[in-house]
mmCIF file with all atom_site columns, N, CA and C in Angstrom:
data_model
loop_
_atom_site.group_PDB
_atom_site.id
_atom_site.type_symbol
_atom_site.label_atom_id
_atom_site.label_alt_id
_atom_site.label_comp_id
_atom_site.label_asym_id
_atom_site.label_entity_id
_atom_site.label_seq_id
_atom_site.pdbx_PDB_ins_code
_atom_site.Cartn_x
_atom_site.Cartn_y
_atom_site.Cartn_z
_atom_site.occupancy
_atom_site.B_iso_or_equiv
_atom_site.pdbx_formal_charge
_atom_site.auth_seq_id
_atom_site.auth_comp_id
_atom_site.auth_asym_id
_atom_site.auth_atom_id
_atom_site.pdbx_PDB_model_num
ATOM 1   N N  . MET M 1 1  ? -3.183  -57.926 -65.936 1.00 53.00 ? 5  MET M N  1
ATOM 2   C CA . MET M 1 1  ? -4.530  -58.306 -65.596 1.00 53.00 ? 5  MET M CA 1
ATOM 3   C C  . MET M 1 1  ? -4.651  -58.580 -64.100 1.00 53.00 ? 5  MET M C  1
ATOM 4   N N  . PHE M 1 2  ? -3.705  -59.329 -63.528 1.00 64.00 ? 6  PHE M N  1
ATOM 5   C CA . PHE M 1 2  ? -3.775  -59.635 -62.103 1.00 64.00 ? 6  PHE M CA 1
ATOM 6   C C  . PHE M 1 2  ? -3.578  -58.385 -61.255 1.00 64.00 ? 6  PHE M C  1
ATOM 7   N N  . LEU M 1 3  ? -2.764  -57.466 -61.757 1.00 68.00 ? 7  LEU M N  1
ATOM 8   C CA . LEU M 1 3  ? -2.545  -56.226 -61.027 1.00 68.00 ? 7  LEU M CA 1
ATOM 9   C C  . LEU M 1 3  ? -3.856  -55.467 -60.876 1.00 68.00 ? 7  LEU M C  1
ATOM 10  N N  . SER M 1 4  ? -4.616  -55.355 -61.929 1.00 74.00 ? 8  SER M N  1
ATOM 11  C CA . SER M 1 4  ? -5.890  -54.642 -61.880 1.00 74.00 ? 8  SER M CA 1
ATOM 12  C C  . SER M 1 4  ? -6.902  -55.378 -61.020 1.00 74.00 ? 8  SER M C  1
ATOM 13  N N  . PHE M 1 5  ? -6.973  -56.697 -61.143 1.00 81.00 ? 9  PHE M N  1
ATOM 14  C CA . PHE M 1 5  ? -7.939  -57.478 -60.375 1.00 81.00 ? 9  PHE M CA 1
ATOM 15  C C  . PHE M 1 5  ? -7.649  -57.392 -58.879 1.00 81.00 ? 9  PHE M C  1
ATOM 16  N N  . GLY M 1 6  ? -6.409  -57.574 -58.506 1.00 81.00 ? 10 GLY M N  1
ATOM 17  C CA . GLY M 1 6  ? -6.035  -57.496 -57.094 1.00 81.00 ? 10 GLY M CA 1
ATOM 18  C C  . GLY M 1 6  ? -6.248  -56.110 -56.524 1.00 81.00 ? 10 GLY M C  1
ATOM 19  N N  . PHE M 1 7  ? -5.922  -55.100 -57.310 1.00 81.00 ? 11 PHE M N  1
ATOM 20  C CA . PHE M 1 7  ? -6.108  -53.726 -56.863 1.00 81.00 ? 11 PHE M CA 1
ATOM 21  C C  . PHE M 1 7  ? -7.586  -53.429 -56.655 1.00 81.00 ? 11 PHE M C  1
ATOM 22  N N  . LEU M 1 8  ? -8.423  -53.848 -57.589 1.00 81.00 ? 12 LEU M N  1
ATOM 23  C CA . LEU M 1 8  ? -9.862  -53.612 -57.452 1.00 81.00 ? 12 LEU M CA 1
ATOM 24  C C  . LEU M 1 8  ? -10.456 -54.388 -56.284 1.00 81.00 ? 12 LEU M C  1
ATOM 25  N N  . MET M 1 9  ? -9.981  -55.600 -56.052 1.00 85.00 ? 13 MET M N  1
ATOM 26  C CA . MET M 1 9  ? -10.461 -56.373 -54.903 1.00 85.00 ? 13 MET M CA 1
ATOM 27  C C  . MET M 1 9  ? -10.065 -55.683 -53.594 1.00 85.00 ? 13 MET M C  1
ATOM 28  N N  . SER M 1 10 ? -8.865  -55.150 -53.553 1.00 83.00 ? 14 SER M N  1
ATOM 29  C CA . SER M 1 10 ? -8.409  -54.438 -52.362 1.00 83.00 ? 14 SER M CA 1
ATOM 30  C C  . SER M 1 10 ? -9.249  -53.188 -52.115 1.00 83.00 ? 14 SER M C  1
ATOM 31  N N  . ILE M 1 11 ? -9.513  -52.434 -53.165 1.00 80.00 ? 15 ILE M N  1
ATOM 32  C CA . ILE M 1 11 ? -10.346 -51.233 -53.041 1.00 80.00 ? 15 ILE M CA 1
ATOM 33  C C  . ILE M 1 11 ? -11.742 -51.611 -52.564 1.00 80.00 ? 15 ILE M C  1
ATOM 34  N N  . GLY M 1 12 ? -12.311 -52.661 -53.150 1.00 82.00 ? 16 GLY M N  1
ATOM 35  C CA . GLY M 1 12 ? -13.644 -53.107 -52.737 1.00 82.00 ? 16 GLY M CA 1
ATOM 36  C C  . GLY M 1 12 ? -13.684 -53.515 -51.278 1.00 82.00 ? 16 GLY M C  1
ATOM 37  N N  . PHE M 1 13 ? -12.689 -54.262 -50.834 1.00 84.00 ? 17 PHE M N  1
ATOM 38  C CA . PHE M 1 13 ? -12.624 -54.684 -49.433 1.00 84.00 ? 17 PHE M CA 1
ATOM 39  C C  . PHE M 1 13 ? -12.557 -53.476 -48.508 1.00 84.00 ? 17 PHE M C  1
ATOM 40  N N  . LYS M 1 14 ? -11.708 -52.531 -48.836 1.00 79.00 ? 18 LYS M N  1
ATOM 41  C CA . LYS M 1 14 ? -11.545 -51.353 -47.984 1.00 79.00 ? 18 LYS M CA 1
ATOM 42  C C  . LYS M 1 14 ? -12.784 -50.466 -48.004 1.00 79.00 ? 18 LYS M C  1
ATOM 43  N N  . GLU M 1 15 ? -13.483 -50.406 -49.130 1.00 78.00 ? 19 GLU M N  1
ATOM 44  C CA . GLU M 1 15 ? -14.706 -49.614 -49.203 1.00 78.00 ? 19 GLU M CA 1
ATOM 45  C C  . GLU M 1 15 ? -15.792 -50.183 -48.294 1.00 78.00 ? 19 GLU M C  1
ATOM 46  N N  . PHE M 1 16 ? -15.863 -51.504 -48.199 1.00 82.00 ? 20 PHE M N  1
ATOM 47  C CA . PHE M 1 16 ? -16.917 -52.127 -47.402 1.00 82.00 ? 20 PHE M CA 1
ATOM 48  C C  . PHE M 1 16 ? -16.561 -52.261 -45.921 1.00 82.00 ? 20 PHE M C  1
ATOM 49  N N  . TYR M 1 17 ? -15.312 -52.572 -45.626 1.00 83.00 ? 21 TYR M N  1
ATOM 50  C CA . TYR M 1 17 ? -14.954 -52.925 -44.256 1.00 83.00 ? 21 TYR M CA 1
ATOM 51  C C  . TYR M 1 17 ? -14.092 -51.909 -43.521 1.00 83.00 ? 21 TYR M C  1
ATOM 52  N N  . ARG M 1 18 ? -13.536 -50.952 -44.214 1.00 78.00 ? 22 ARG M N  1
ATOM 53  C CA . ARG M 1 18 ? -12.649 -49.984 -43.551 1.00 78.00 ? 22 ARG M CA 1
ATOM 54  C C  . ARG M 1 18 ? -12.991 -48.551 -43.937 1.00 78.00 ? 22 ARG M C  1
ATOM 55  N N  . LYS M 1 19 ? -14.233 -48.202 -43.922 1.00 72.00 ? 23 LYS M N  1
ATOM 56  C CA . LYS M 1 19 ? -14.627 -46.843 -44.295 1.00 72.00 ? 23 LYS M CA 1
ATOM 57  C C  . LYS M 1 19 ? -14.075 -45.803 -43.332 1.00 72.00 ? 23 LYS M C  1
ATOM 58  N N  . SER M 1 20 ? -13.910 -46.147 -42.074 1.00 73.00 ? 24 SER M N  1
ATOM 59  C CA . SER M 1 20 ? -13.432 -45.170 -41.091 1.00 73.00 ? 24 SER M CA 1
ATOM 60  C C  . SER M 1 20 ? -11.971 -44.783 -41.323 1.00 73.00 ? 24 SER M C  1
ATOM 61  N N  . ASP M 1 21 ? -11.201 -45.605 -42.020 1.00 71.00 ? 25 ASP M N  1
ATOM 62  C CA . ASP M 1 21 ? -9.800  -45.273 -42.289 1.00 71.00 ? 25 ASP M CA 1
ATOM 63  C C  . ASP M 1 21 ? -9.665  -44.075 -43.225 1.00 71.00 ? 25 ASP M C  1
ATOM 64  N N  . TYR M 1 22 ? -10.688 -43.800 -44.008 1.00 66.00 ? 26 TYR M N  1
ATOM 65  C CA . TYR M 1 22 ? -10.621 -42.686 -44.956 1.00 66.00 ? 26 TYR M CA 1
ATOM 66  C C  . TYR M 1 22 ? -10.726 -41.339 -44.250 1.00 66.00 ? 26 TYR M C  1
ATOM 67  N N  . ILE M 1 23 ? -11.192 -41.326 -43.015 1.00 66.00 ? 27 ILE M N  1
ATOM 68  C CA . ILE M 1 23 ? -11.398 -40.065 -42.301 1.00 66.00 ? 27 ILE M CA 1
ATOM 69  C C  . ILE M 1 23 ? -10.106 -39.259 -42.214 1.00 66.00 ? 27 ILE M C  1
ATOM 70  N N  . PHE M 1 24 ? -8.966  -39.915 -42.019 1.00 66.00 ? 28 PHE M N  1
ATOM 71  C CA . PHE M 1 24 ? -7.685  -39.209 -41.947 1.00 66.00 ? 28 PHE M CA 1
ATOM 72  C C  . PHE M 1 24 ? -7.432  -38.422 -43.227 1.00 66.00 ? 28 PHE M C  1
ATOM 73  N N  . TYR M 1 25 ? -7.626  -39.045 -44.372 1.00 66.00 ? 29 TYR M N  1
ATOM 74  C CA . TYR M 1 25 ? -7.384  -38.375 -45.650 1.00 66.00 ? 29 TYR M CA 1
ATOM 75  C C  . TYR M 1 25 ? -8.439  -37.320 -45.926 1.00 66.00 ? 29 TYR M C  1
ATOM 76  N N  . SER M 1 26 ? -9.659  -37.591 -45.506 1.00 69.00 ? 30 SER M N  1
ATOM 77  C CA . SER M 1 26 ? -10.740 -36.627 -45.690 1.00 69.00 ? 30 SER M CA 1
ATOM 78  C C  . SER M 1 26 ? -10.462 -35.354 -44.896 1.00 69.00 ? 30 SER M C  1
ATOM 79  N N  . ASN M 1 27 ? -9.926  -35.495 -43.706 1.00 71.00 ? 31 ASN M N  1
ATOM 80  C CA . ASN M 1 27 ? -9.590  -34.329 -42.887 1.00 71.00 ? 31 ASN M CA 1
ATOM 81  C C  . ASN M 1 27 ? -8.458  -33.519 -43.502 1.00 71.00 ? 31 ASN M C  1
ATOM 82  N N  . ASN M 1 28 ? -7.627  -34.149 -44.297 1.00 78.00 ? 32 ASN M N  1
ATOM 83  C CA . ASN M 1 28 ? -6.542  -33.444 -44.984 1.00 78.00 ? 32 ASN M CA 1
ATOM 84  C C  . ASN M 1 28 ? -6.933  -33.015 -46.393 1.00 78.00 ? 32 ASN M C  1
ATOM 85  N N  . ARG M 1 29 ? -8.195  -33.084 -46.701 1.00 78.00 ? 33 ARG M N  1
ATOM 86  C CA . ARG M 1 29 ? -8.779  -32.641 -47.983 1.00 78.00 ? 33 ARG M CA 1
ATOM 87  C C  . ARG M 1 29 ? -8.187  -33.360 -49.188 1.00 78.00 ? 33 ARG M C  1
ATOM 88  N N  . VAL M 1 30 ? -8.007  -34.649 -49.063 1.00 79.00 ? 34 VAL M N  1
ATOM 89  C CA . VAL M 1 30 ? -7.548  -35.460 -50.187 1.00 79.00 ? 34 VAL M CA 1
ATOM 90  C C  . VAL M 1 30 ? -8.762  -36.189 -50.751 1.00 79.00 ? 34 VAL M C  1
ATOM 91  N N  . PRO M 1 31 ? -9.126  -35.928 -52.008 1.00 84.00 ? 35 PRO M N  1
ATOM 92  C CA . PRO M 1 31 ? -10.290 -36.608 -52.594 1.00 84.00 ? 35 PRO M CA 1
ATOM 93  C C  . PRO M 1 31 ? -10.045 -38.109 -52.757 1.00 84.00 ? 35 PRO M C  1
ATOM 94  N N  . LYS M 1 32 ? -11.118 -38.865 -52.662 1.00 81.00 ? 36 LYS M N  1
ATOM 95  C CA . LYS M 1 32 ? -11.020 -40.319 -52.748 1.00 81.00 ? 36 LYS M CA 1
ATOM 96  C C  . LYS M 1 32 ? -10.490 -40.757 -54.109 1.00 81.00 ? 36 LYS M C  1
ATOM 97  N N  . ILE M 1 33 ? -10.901 -40.103 -55.174 1.00 87.00 ? 37 ILE M N  1
ATOM 98  C CA . ILE M 1 33 ? -10.439 -40.483 -56.517 1.00 87.00 ? 37 ILE M CA 1
ATOM 99  C C  . ILE M 1 33 ? -8.933  -40.249 -56.643 1.00 87.00 ? 37 ILE M C  1
ATOM 100 N N  . GLN M 1 34 ? -8.424  -39.196 -56.013 1.00 89.00 ? 38 GLN M N  1
ATOM 101 C CA . GLN M 1 34 ? -6.983  -38.941 -56.039 1.00 89.00 ? 38 GLN M CA 1
ATOM 102 C C  . GLN M 1 34 ? -6.237  -40.059 -55.308 1.00 89.00 ? 38 GLN M C  1
ATOM 103 N N  . LEU M 1 35 ? -6.779  -40.544 -54.211 1.00 83.00 ? 39 LEU M N  1
ATOM 104 C CA . LEU M 1 35 ? -6.165  -41.667 -53.502 1.00 83.00 ? 39 LEU M CA 1
ATOM 105 C C  . LEU M 1 35 ? -6.141  -42.910 -54.376 1.00 83.00 ? 39 LEU M C  1
ATOM 106 N N  . TRP M 1 36 ? -7.227  -43.180 -55.076 1.00 83.00 ? 40 TRP M N  1
ATOM 107 C CA . TRP M 1 36 ? -7.306  -44.365 -55.933 1.00 83.00 ? 40 TRP M CA 1
ATOM 108 C C  . TRP M 1 36 ? -6.287  -44.295 -57.060 1.00 83.00 ? 40 TRP M C  1
ATOM 109 N N  . VAL M 1 37 ? -6.220  -43.140 -57.721 1.00 89.00 ? 41 VAL M N  1
ATOM 110 C CA . VAL M 1 37 ? -5.293  -42.983 -58.849 1.00 89.00 ? 41 VAL M CA 1
ATOM 111 C C  . VAL M 1 37 ? -3.845  -43.097 -58.367 1.00 89.00 ? 41 VAL M C  1
ATOM 112 N N  . PHE M 1 38 ? -3.518  -42.424 -57.283 1.00 90.00 ? 42 PHE M N  1
ATOM 113 C CA . PHE M 1 38 ? -2.157  -42.498 -56.752 1.00 90.00 ? 42 PHE M CA 1
ATOM 114 C C  . PHE M 1 38 ? -1.812  -43.930 -56.347 1.00 90.00 ? 42 PHE M C  1
ATOM 115 N N  . SER M 1 39 ? -2.747  -44.601 -55.703 1.00 85.00 ? 43 SER M N  1
ATOM 116 C CA . SER M 1 39 ? -2.507  -45.986 -55.283 1.00 85.00 ? 43 SER M CA 1
ATOM 117 C C  . SER M 1 39 ? -2.279  -46.895 -56.478 1.00 85.00 ? 43 SER M C  1
ATOM 118 N N  . TYR M 1 40 ? -3.082  -46.726 -57.527 1.00 88.00 ? 44 TYR M N  1
ATOM 119 C CA . TYR M 1 40 ? -2.926  -47.573 -58.709 1.00 88.00 ? 44 TYR M CA 1
ATOM 120 C C  . TYR M 1 40 ? -1.588  -47.309 -59.397 1.00 88.00 ? 44 TYR M C  1
ATOM 121 N N  . VAL M 1 41 ? -1.230  -46.048 -59.554 1.00 91.00 ? 45 VAL M N  1
ATOM 122 C CA . VAL M 1 41 ? 0.042   -45.702 -60.199 1.00 91.00 ? 45 VAL M CA 1
ATOM 123 C C  . VAL M 1 41 ? 1.216   -46.230 -59.373 1.00 91.00 ? 45 VAL M C  1
ATOM 124 N N  . PHE M 1 42 ? 1.155   -46.065 -58.059 1.00 91.00 ? 46 PHE M N  1
ATOM 125 C CA . PHE M 1 42 ? 2.225   -46.560 -57.193 1.00 91.00 ? 46 PHE M CA 1
ATOM 126 C C  . PHE M 1 42 ? 2.329   -48.081 -57.269 1.00 91.00 ? 46 PHE M C  1
ATOM 127 N N  . THR M 1 43 ? 1.193   -48.771 -57.272 1.00 88.00 ? 47 THR M N  1
ATOM 128 C CA . THR M 1 43 ? 1.185   -50.232 -57.392 1.00 88.00 ? 47 THR M CA 1
ATOM 129 C C  . THR M 1 43 ? 1.764   -50.659 -58.733 1.00 88.00 ? 47 THR M C  1
ATOM 130 N N  . PHE M 1 44 ? 1.381   -49.980 -59.800 1.00 89.00 ? 48 PHE M N  1
ATOM 131 C CA . PHE M 1 44 ? 1.874   -50.298 -61.135 1.00 89.00 ? 48 PHE M CA 1
ATOM 132 C C  . PHE M 1 44 ? 3.387   -50.103 -61.222 1.00 89.00 ? 48 PHE M C  1
ATOM 133 N N  . LEU M 1 45 ? 3.874   -48.978 -60.721 1.00 93.00 ? 49 LEU M N  1
ATOM 134 C CA . LEU M 1 45 ? 5.313   -48.712 -60.780 1.00 93.00 ? 49 LEU M CA 1
ATOM 135 C C  . LEU M 1 45 ? 6.106   -49.692 -59.917 1.00 93.00 ? 49 LEU M C  1
ATOM 136 N N  . THR M 1 46 ? 5.561   -50.054 -58.769 1.00 91.00 ? 50 THR M N  1
ATOM 137 C CA . THR M 1 46 ? 6.227   -51.041 -57.918 1.00 91.00 ? 50 THR M CA 1
ATOM 138 C C  . THR M 1 46 ? 6.298   -52.389 -58.616 1.00 91.00 ? 50 THR M C  1
ATOM 139 N N  . THR M 1 47 ? 5.228   -52.779 -59.285 1.00 88.00 ? 51 THR M N  1
ATOM 140 C CA . THR M 1 47 ? 5.208   -54.044 -60.012 1.00 88.00 ? 51 THR M CA 1
ATOM 141 C C  . THR M 1 47 ? 6.232   -54.039 -61.142 1.00 88.00 ? 51 THR M C  1
ATOM 142 N N  . ILE M 1 48 ? 6.321   -52.946 -61.864 1.00 93.00 ? 52 ILE M N  1
ATOM 143 C CA . ILE M 1 48 ? 7.302   -52.827 -62.947 1.00 93.00 ? 52 ILE M CA 1
ATOM 144 C C  . ILE M 1 48 ? 8.719   -52.911 -62.381 1.00 93.00 ? 52 ILE M C  1
ATOM 145 N N  . LEU M 1 49 ? 8.972   -52.230 -61.278 1.00 95.00 ? 53 LEU M N  1
ATOM 146 C CA . LEU M 1 49 ? 10.297  -52.246 -60.665 1.00 95.00 ? 53 LEU M CA 1
ATOM 147 C C  . LEU M 1 49 ? 10.680  -53.646 -60.193 1.00 95.00 ? 53 LEU M C  1
ATOM 148 N N  . VAL M 1 50 ? 9.771   -54.329 -59.526 1.00 93.00 ? 54 VAL M N  1
ATOM 149 C CA . VAL M 1 50 ? 10.053  -55.690 -59.053 1.00 93.00 ? 54 VAL M CA 1
ATOM 150 C C  . VAL M 1 50 ? 10.255  -56.633 -60.241 1.00 93.00 ? 54 VAL M C  1
ATOM 151 N N  . GLY M 1 51 ? 9.434   -56.494 -61.269 1.00 93.00 ? 55 GLY M N  1
ATOM 152 C CA . GLY M 1 51 ? 9.596   -57.316 -62.465 1.00 93.00 ? 55 GLY M CA 1
ATOM 153 C C  . GLY M 1 51 ? 10.934  -57.088 -63.140 1.00 93.00 ? 55 GLY M C  1
ATOM 154 N N  . PHE M 1 52 ? 11.361  -55.845 -63.203 1.00 96.00 ? 56 PHE M N  1
ATOM 155 C CA . PHE M 1 52 ? 12.655  -55.523 -63.799 1.00 96.00 ? 56 PHE M CA 1
ATOM 156 C C  . PHE M 1 52 ? 13.797  -56.104 -62.971 1.00 96.00 ? 56 PHE M C  1
ATOM 157 N N  . MET M 1 53 ? 13.677  -56.024 -61.645 1.00 96.00 ? 57 MET M N  1
ATOM 158 C CA . MET M 1 53 ? 14.709  -56.594 -60.776 1.00 96.00 ? 57 MET M CA 1
ATOM 159 C C  . MET M 1 53 ? 14.784  -58.108 -60.943 1.00 96.00 ? 57 MET M C  1
ATOM 160 N N  . ILE M 1 54 ? 13.655  -58.778 -61.021 1.00 95.00 ? 58 ILE M N  1
ATOM 161 C CA . ILE M 1 54 ? 13.639  -60.231 -61.232 1.00 95.00 ? 58 ILE M CA 1
ATOM 162 C C  . ILE M 1 54 ? 14.256  -60.572 -62.583 1.00 95.00 ? 58 ILE M C  1
ATOM 163 N N  . PHE M 1 55 ? 13.931  -59.790 -63.602 1.00 96.00 ? 59 PHE M N  1
ATOM 164 C CA . PHE M 1 55 ? 14.507  -59.999 -64.930 1.00 96.00 ? 59 PHE M CA 1
ATOM 165 C C  . PHE M 1 55 ? 16.026  -59.876 -64.888 1.00 96.00 ? 59 PHE M C  1
ATOM 166 N N  . LEU M 1 56 ? 16.530  -58.840 -64.228 1.00 96.00 ? 60 LEU M N  1
ATOM 167 C CA . LEU M 1 56 ? 17.982  -58.646 -64.141 1.00 96.00 ? 60 LEU M CA 1
ATOM 168 C C  . LEU M 1 56 ? 18.656  -59.767 -63.365 1.00 96.00 ? 60 LEU M C  1
ATOM 169 N N  . ILE M 1 57 ? 18.049  -60.196 -62.275 1.00 95.00 ? 61 ILE M N  1
ATOM 170 C CA . ILE M 1 57 ? 18.638  -61.278 -61.479 1.00 95.00 ? 61 ILE M CA 1
ATOM 171 C C  . ILE M 1 57 ? 18.712  -62.563 -62.292 1.00 95.00 ? 61 ILE M C  1
ATOM 172 N N  . ARG M 1 58 ? 17.651  -62.870 -63.018 1.00 95.00 ? 62 ARG M N  1
ATOM 173 C CA . ARG M 1 58 ? 17.659  -64.083 -63.851 1.00 95.00 ? 62 ARG M CA 1
ATOM 174 C C  . ARG M 1 58 ? 18.664  -63.969 -64.995 1.00 95.00 ? 62 ARG M C  1
ATOM 175 N N  . LYS M 1 59 ? 18.798  -62.787 -65.536 1.00 94.00 ? 63 LYS M N  1
ATOM 176 C CA . LYS M 1 59 ? 19.710  -62.588 -66.658 1.00 94.00 ? 63 LYS M CA 1
ATOM 177 C C  . LYS M 1 59 ? 21.172  -62.672 -66.212 1.00 94.00 ? 63 LYS M C  1
ATOM 178 N N  . LEU M 1 60 ? 21.467  -62.137 -65.036 1.00 90.00 ? 64 LEU M N  1
ATOM 179 C CA . LEU M 1 60 ? 22.847  -62.103 -64.557 1.00 90.00 ? 64 LEU M CA 1
ATOM 180 C C  . LEU M 1 60 ? 23.297  -63.420 -63.946 1.00 90.00 ? 64 LEU M C  1
ATOM 181 N N  . PHE M 1 61 ? 22.386  -64.161 -63.348 1.00 87.00 ? 65 PHE M N  1
ATOM 182 C CA . PHE M 1 61 ? 22.789  -65.394 -62.655 1.00 87.00 ? 65 PHE M CA 1
ATOM 183 C C  . PHE M 1 61 ? 22.221  -66.561 -63.350 1.00 87.00 ? 65 PHE M C  1
#
């Protein structure tokens, strides 16, 4: 739940305050929806990886 909320808040912030940053991706013909999906998947996988590492550290020590 927090992963989705934080991700959506980040997207909202960037949509309102950093619209000019998208120009780089737009010039490389990357659709905005593709950026959102890739970002969400990458965030999700990173969270799973960090959670797994924390689990292993707690289990081993």
